[in-house]
mmCIF file of C-alpha atoms and ligand atoms in Angstrom:
data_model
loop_
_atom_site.group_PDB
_atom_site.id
_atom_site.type_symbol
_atom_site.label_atom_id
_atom_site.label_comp_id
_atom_site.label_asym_id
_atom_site.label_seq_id
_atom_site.Cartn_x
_atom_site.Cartn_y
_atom_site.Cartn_z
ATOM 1 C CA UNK A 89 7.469 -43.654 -2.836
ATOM 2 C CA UNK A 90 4.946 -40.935 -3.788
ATOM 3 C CA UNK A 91 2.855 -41.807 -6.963
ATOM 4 C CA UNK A 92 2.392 -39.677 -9.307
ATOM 5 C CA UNK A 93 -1.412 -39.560 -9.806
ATOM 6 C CA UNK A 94 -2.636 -38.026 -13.148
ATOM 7 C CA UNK A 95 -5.360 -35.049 -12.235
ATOM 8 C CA UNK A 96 -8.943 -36.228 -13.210
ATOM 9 C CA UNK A 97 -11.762 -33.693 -13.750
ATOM 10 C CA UNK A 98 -14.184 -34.109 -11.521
ATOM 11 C CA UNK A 99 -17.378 -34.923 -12.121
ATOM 12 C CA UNK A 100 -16.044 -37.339 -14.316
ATOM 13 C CA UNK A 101 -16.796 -36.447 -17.622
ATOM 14 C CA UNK A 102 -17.376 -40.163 -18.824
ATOM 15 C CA UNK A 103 -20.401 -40.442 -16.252
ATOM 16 C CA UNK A 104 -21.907 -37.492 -17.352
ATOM 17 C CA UNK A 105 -25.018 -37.467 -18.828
ATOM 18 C CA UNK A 106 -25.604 -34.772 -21.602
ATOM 19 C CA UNK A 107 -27.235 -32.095 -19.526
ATOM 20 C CA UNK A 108 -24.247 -32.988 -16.787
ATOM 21 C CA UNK A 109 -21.183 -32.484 -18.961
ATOM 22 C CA UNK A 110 -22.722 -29.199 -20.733
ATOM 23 C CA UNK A 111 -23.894 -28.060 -16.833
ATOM 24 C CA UNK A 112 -19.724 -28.187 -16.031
ATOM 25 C CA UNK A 113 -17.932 -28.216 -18.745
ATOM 26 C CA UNK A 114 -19.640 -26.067 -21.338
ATOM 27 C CA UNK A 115 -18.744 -22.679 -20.058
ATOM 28 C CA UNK A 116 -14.964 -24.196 -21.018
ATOM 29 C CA UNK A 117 -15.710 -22.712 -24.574
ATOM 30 C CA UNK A 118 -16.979 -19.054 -23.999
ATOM 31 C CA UNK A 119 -20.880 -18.591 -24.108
ATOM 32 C CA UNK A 120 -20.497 -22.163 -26.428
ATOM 33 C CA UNK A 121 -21.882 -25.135 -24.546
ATOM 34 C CA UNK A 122 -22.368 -26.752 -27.789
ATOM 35 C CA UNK A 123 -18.827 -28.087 -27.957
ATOM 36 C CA UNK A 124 -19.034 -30.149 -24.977
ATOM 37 C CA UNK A 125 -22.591 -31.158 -26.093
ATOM 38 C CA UNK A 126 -20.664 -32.738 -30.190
ATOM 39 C CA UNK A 127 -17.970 -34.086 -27.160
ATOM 40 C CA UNK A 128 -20.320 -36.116 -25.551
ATOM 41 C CA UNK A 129 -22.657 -36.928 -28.812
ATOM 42 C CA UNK A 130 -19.140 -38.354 -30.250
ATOM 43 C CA UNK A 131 -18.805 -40.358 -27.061
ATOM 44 C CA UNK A 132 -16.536 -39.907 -24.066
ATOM 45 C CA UNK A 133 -14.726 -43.272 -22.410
ATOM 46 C CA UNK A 134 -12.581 -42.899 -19.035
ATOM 47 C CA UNK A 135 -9.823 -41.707 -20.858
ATOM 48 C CA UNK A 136 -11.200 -38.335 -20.973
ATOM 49 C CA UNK A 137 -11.971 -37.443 -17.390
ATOM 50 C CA UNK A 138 -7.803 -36.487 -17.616
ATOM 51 C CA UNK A 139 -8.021 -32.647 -18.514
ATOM 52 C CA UNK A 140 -5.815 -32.997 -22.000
ATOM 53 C CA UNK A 141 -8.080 -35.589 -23.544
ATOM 54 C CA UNK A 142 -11.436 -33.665 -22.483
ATOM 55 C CA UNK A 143 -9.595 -30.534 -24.408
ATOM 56 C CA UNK A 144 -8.263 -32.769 -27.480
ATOM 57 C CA UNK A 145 -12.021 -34.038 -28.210
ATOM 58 C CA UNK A 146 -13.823 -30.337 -27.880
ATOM 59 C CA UNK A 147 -10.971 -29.035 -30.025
ATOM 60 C CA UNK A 148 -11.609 -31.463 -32.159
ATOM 61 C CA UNK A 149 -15.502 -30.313 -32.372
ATOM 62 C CA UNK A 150 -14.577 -26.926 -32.904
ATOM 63 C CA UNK A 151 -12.079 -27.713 -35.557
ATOM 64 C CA UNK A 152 -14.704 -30.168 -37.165
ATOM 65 C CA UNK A 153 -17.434 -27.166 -37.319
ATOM 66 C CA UNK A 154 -18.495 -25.109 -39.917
ATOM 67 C CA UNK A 155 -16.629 -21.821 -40.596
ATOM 68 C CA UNK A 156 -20.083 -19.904 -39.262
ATOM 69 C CA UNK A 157 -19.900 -21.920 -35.999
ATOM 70 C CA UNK A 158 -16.412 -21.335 -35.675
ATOM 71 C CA UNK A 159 -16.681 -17.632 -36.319
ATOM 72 C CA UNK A 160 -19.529 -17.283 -33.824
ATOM 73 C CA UNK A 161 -17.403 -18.914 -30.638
ATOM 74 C CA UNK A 162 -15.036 -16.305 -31.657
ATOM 75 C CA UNK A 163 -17.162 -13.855 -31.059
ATOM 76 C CA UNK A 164 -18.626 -14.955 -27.837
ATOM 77 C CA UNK A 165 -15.352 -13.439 -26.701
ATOM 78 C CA UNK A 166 -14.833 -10.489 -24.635
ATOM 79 C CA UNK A 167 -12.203 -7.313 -25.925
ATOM 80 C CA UNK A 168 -9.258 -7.925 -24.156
ATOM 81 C CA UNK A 169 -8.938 -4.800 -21.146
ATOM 82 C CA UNK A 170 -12.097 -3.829 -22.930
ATOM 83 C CA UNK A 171 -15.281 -1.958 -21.550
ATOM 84 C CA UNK A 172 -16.763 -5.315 -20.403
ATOM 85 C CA UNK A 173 -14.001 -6.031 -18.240
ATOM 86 C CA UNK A 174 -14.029 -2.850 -16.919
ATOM 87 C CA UNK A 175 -17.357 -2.487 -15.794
ATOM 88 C CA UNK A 176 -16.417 -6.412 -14.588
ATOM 89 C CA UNK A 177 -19.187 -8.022 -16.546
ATOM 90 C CA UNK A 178 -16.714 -11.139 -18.029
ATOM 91 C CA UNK A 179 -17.215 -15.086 -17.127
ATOM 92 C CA UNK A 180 -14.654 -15.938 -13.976
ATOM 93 C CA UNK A 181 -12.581 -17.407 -15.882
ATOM 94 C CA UNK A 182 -11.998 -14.424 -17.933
ATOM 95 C CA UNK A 183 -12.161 -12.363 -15.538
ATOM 96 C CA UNK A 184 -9.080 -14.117 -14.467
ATOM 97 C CA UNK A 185 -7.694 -14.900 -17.509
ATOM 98 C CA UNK A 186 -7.223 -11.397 -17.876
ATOM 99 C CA UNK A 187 -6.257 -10.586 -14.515
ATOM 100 C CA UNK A 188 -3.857 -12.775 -14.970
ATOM 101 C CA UNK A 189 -1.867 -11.341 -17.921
ATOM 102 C CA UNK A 190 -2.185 -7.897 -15.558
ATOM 103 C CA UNK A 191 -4.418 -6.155 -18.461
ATOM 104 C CA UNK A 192 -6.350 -5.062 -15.481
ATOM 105 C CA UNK A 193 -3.329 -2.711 -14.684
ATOM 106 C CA UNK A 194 -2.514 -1.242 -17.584
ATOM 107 C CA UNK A 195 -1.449 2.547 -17.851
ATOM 108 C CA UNK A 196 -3.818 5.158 -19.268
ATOM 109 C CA UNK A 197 -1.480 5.097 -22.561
ATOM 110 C CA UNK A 198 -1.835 1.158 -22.637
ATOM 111 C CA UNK A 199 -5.619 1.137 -22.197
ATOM 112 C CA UNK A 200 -6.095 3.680 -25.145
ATOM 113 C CA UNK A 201 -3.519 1.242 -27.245
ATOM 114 C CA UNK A 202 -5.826 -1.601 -26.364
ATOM 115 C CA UNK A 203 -8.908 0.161 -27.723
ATOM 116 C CA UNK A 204 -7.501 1.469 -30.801
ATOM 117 C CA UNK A 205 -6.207 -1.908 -31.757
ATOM 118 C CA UNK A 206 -9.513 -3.761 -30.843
ATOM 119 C CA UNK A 207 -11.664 -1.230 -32.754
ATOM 120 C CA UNK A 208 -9.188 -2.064 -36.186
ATOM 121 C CA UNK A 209 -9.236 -5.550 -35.222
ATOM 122 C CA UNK A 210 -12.924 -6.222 -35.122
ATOM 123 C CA UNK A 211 -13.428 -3.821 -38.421
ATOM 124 C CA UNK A 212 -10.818 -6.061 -40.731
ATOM 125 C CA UNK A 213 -12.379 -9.506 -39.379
ATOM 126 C CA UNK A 214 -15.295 -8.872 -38.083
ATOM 127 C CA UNK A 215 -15.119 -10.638 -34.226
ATOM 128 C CA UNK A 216 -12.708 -9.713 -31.535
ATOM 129 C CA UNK A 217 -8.808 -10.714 -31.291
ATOM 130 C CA UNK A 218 -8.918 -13.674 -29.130
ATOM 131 C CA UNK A 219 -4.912 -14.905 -27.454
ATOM 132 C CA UNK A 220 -4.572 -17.372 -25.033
ATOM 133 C CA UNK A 221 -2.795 -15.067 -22.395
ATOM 134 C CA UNK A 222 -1.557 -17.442 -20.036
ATOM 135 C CA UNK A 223 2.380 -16.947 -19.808
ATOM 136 C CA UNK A 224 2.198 -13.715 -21.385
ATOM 137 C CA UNK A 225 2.507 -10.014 -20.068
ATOM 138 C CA UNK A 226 0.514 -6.745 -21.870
ATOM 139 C CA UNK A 227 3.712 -6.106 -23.742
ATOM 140 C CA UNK A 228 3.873 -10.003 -25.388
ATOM 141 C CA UNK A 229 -0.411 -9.227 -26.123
ATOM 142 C CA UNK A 230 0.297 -5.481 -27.683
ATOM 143 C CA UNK A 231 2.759 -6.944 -30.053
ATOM 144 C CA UNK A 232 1.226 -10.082 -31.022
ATOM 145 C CA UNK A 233 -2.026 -7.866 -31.328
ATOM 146 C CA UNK A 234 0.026 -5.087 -33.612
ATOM 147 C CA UNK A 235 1.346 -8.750 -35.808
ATOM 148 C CA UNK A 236 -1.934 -10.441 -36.709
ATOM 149 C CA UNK A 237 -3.571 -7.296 -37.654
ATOM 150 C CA UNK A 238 -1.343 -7.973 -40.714
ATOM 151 C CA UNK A 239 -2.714 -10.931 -41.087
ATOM 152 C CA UNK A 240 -5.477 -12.225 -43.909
ATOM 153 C CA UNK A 241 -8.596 -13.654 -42.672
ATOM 154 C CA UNK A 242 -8.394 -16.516 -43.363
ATOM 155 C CA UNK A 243 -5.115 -17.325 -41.646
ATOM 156 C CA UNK A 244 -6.432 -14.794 -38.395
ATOM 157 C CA UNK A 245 -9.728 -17.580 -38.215
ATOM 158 C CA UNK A 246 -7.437 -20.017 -37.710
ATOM 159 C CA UNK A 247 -5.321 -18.536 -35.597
ATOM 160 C CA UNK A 248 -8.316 -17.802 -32.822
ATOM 161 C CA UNK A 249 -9.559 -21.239 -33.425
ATOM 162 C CA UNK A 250 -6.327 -22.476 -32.158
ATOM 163 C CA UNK A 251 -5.577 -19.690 -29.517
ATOM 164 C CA UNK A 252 -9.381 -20.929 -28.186
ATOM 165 C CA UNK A 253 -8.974 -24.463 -28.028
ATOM 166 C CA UNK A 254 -5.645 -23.367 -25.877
ATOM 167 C CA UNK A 255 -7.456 -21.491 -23.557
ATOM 168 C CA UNK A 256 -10.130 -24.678 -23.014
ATOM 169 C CA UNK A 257 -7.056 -26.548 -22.265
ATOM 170 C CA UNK A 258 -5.852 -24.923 -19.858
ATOM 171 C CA UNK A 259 -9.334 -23.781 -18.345
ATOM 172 C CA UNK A 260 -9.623 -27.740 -17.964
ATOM 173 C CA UNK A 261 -6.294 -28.086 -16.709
ATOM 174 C CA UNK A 262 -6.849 -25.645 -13.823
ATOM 175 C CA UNK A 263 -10.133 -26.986 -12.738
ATOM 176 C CA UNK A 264 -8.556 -30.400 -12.450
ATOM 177 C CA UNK A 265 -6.165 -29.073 -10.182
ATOM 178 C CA UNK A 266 -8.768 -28.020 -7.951
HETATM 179 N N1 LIG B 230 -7.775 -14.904 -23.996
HETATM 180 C C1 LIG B 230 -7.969 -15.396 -22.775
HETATM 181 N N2 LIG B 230 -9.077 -14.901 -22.240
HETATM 182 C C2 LIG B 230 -9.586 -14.058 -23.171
HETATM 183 C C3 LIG B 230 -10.711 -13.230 -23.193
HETATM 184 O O1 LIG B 230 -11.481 -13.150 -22.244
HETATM 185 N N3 LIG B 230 -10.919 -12.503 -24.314
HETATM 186 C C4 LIG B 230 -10.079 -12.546 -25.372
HETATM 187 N N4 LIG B 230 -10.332 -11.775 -26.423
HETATM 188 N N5 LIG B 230 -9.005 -13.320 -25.395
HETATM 189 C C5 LIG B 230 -8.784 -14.058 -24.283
#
């Protein structure tokens, strides 16, 4: 009988020393190696070298920040099908990210949708529209996009904040699967 072994990150985050964990794991929050950093200050046990918990305890960091800190990992993000990606200057994971969600192929028509939205976006909140896009096609982004433009700020900080700690999840998941 096959058993099912959970997936471990690996190094393993619990044997990490501070300069370790933010060397591997602090690209998981975009240009923010300070969330693994508060992970590690809060202290890590075995429990998180499995991929969920790692992502549950820098969530929590980001959650516990200030509203400043918060707003500044939101906009360490890249536009979505945006210039930078273009001229292919994102992180790999990104890069992939957006790949991924095929933004990379989207039609004239699309790409001019993209940049019209992410130009209002950034004016009413002042940082970039961050989703997490895995599962989701350009049509699913474009209309979520076109929705929380309508939102207040307030509610749209919260929203990233949440869509962000997603995307560390699963950016943890997929390296444990390696
Ligand atoms: N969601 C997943 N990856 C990205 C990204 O690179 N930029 C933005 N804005 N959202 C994302």
């Amino acid at each position: 009988m096959p058993t099912n072994h959970p997936l471990l990150l690996s190094p393993a985050p619990s044997q990490c020393s501070l300069e370790m964990l933010a060397h591997h794991y602090g690209d998981v929050y975009e240009h923010s190696p300070w969330v693994a950093e508060a992970a590690w200050q809060h202290g890590l046990t075995d429990a998180h070298d499995a991929p969920d918990a790692l992502a549950a305890l820098m969530g929590l960091m980001l959650q516990q920040a200030s509203s400043e800190q918060q707003i500044k990992v939101i906009q360490a993000h890249p536009d979505l099908a945006g210039k930078a990606a273009m001229a292919g200057e994102l992180t790999q994971d990104s890069t992939s990210e957006q790949a991924g969600a095929g933004l990379d192929q989207c039609s004239p028509e699309e790409f001019a949708r993209f940049e019209y939205l992410n130009t209002a976006y950034k004016e009413k909140f002042g940082f970039p529209f961050v989703i997490a896009v895995k599962g989701l096609d350009r049509h699913d982004i474009l209309a979520a996009f076109e929705e929380r433009l309508n939102n207040d700020p307030a509610t749209e900080r919260k929203t990233a904040i949440e869509q962000i700690i997603r995307i560390a999840r699963f950016r943890l998941r997929a390296r444990a699967e390696q």
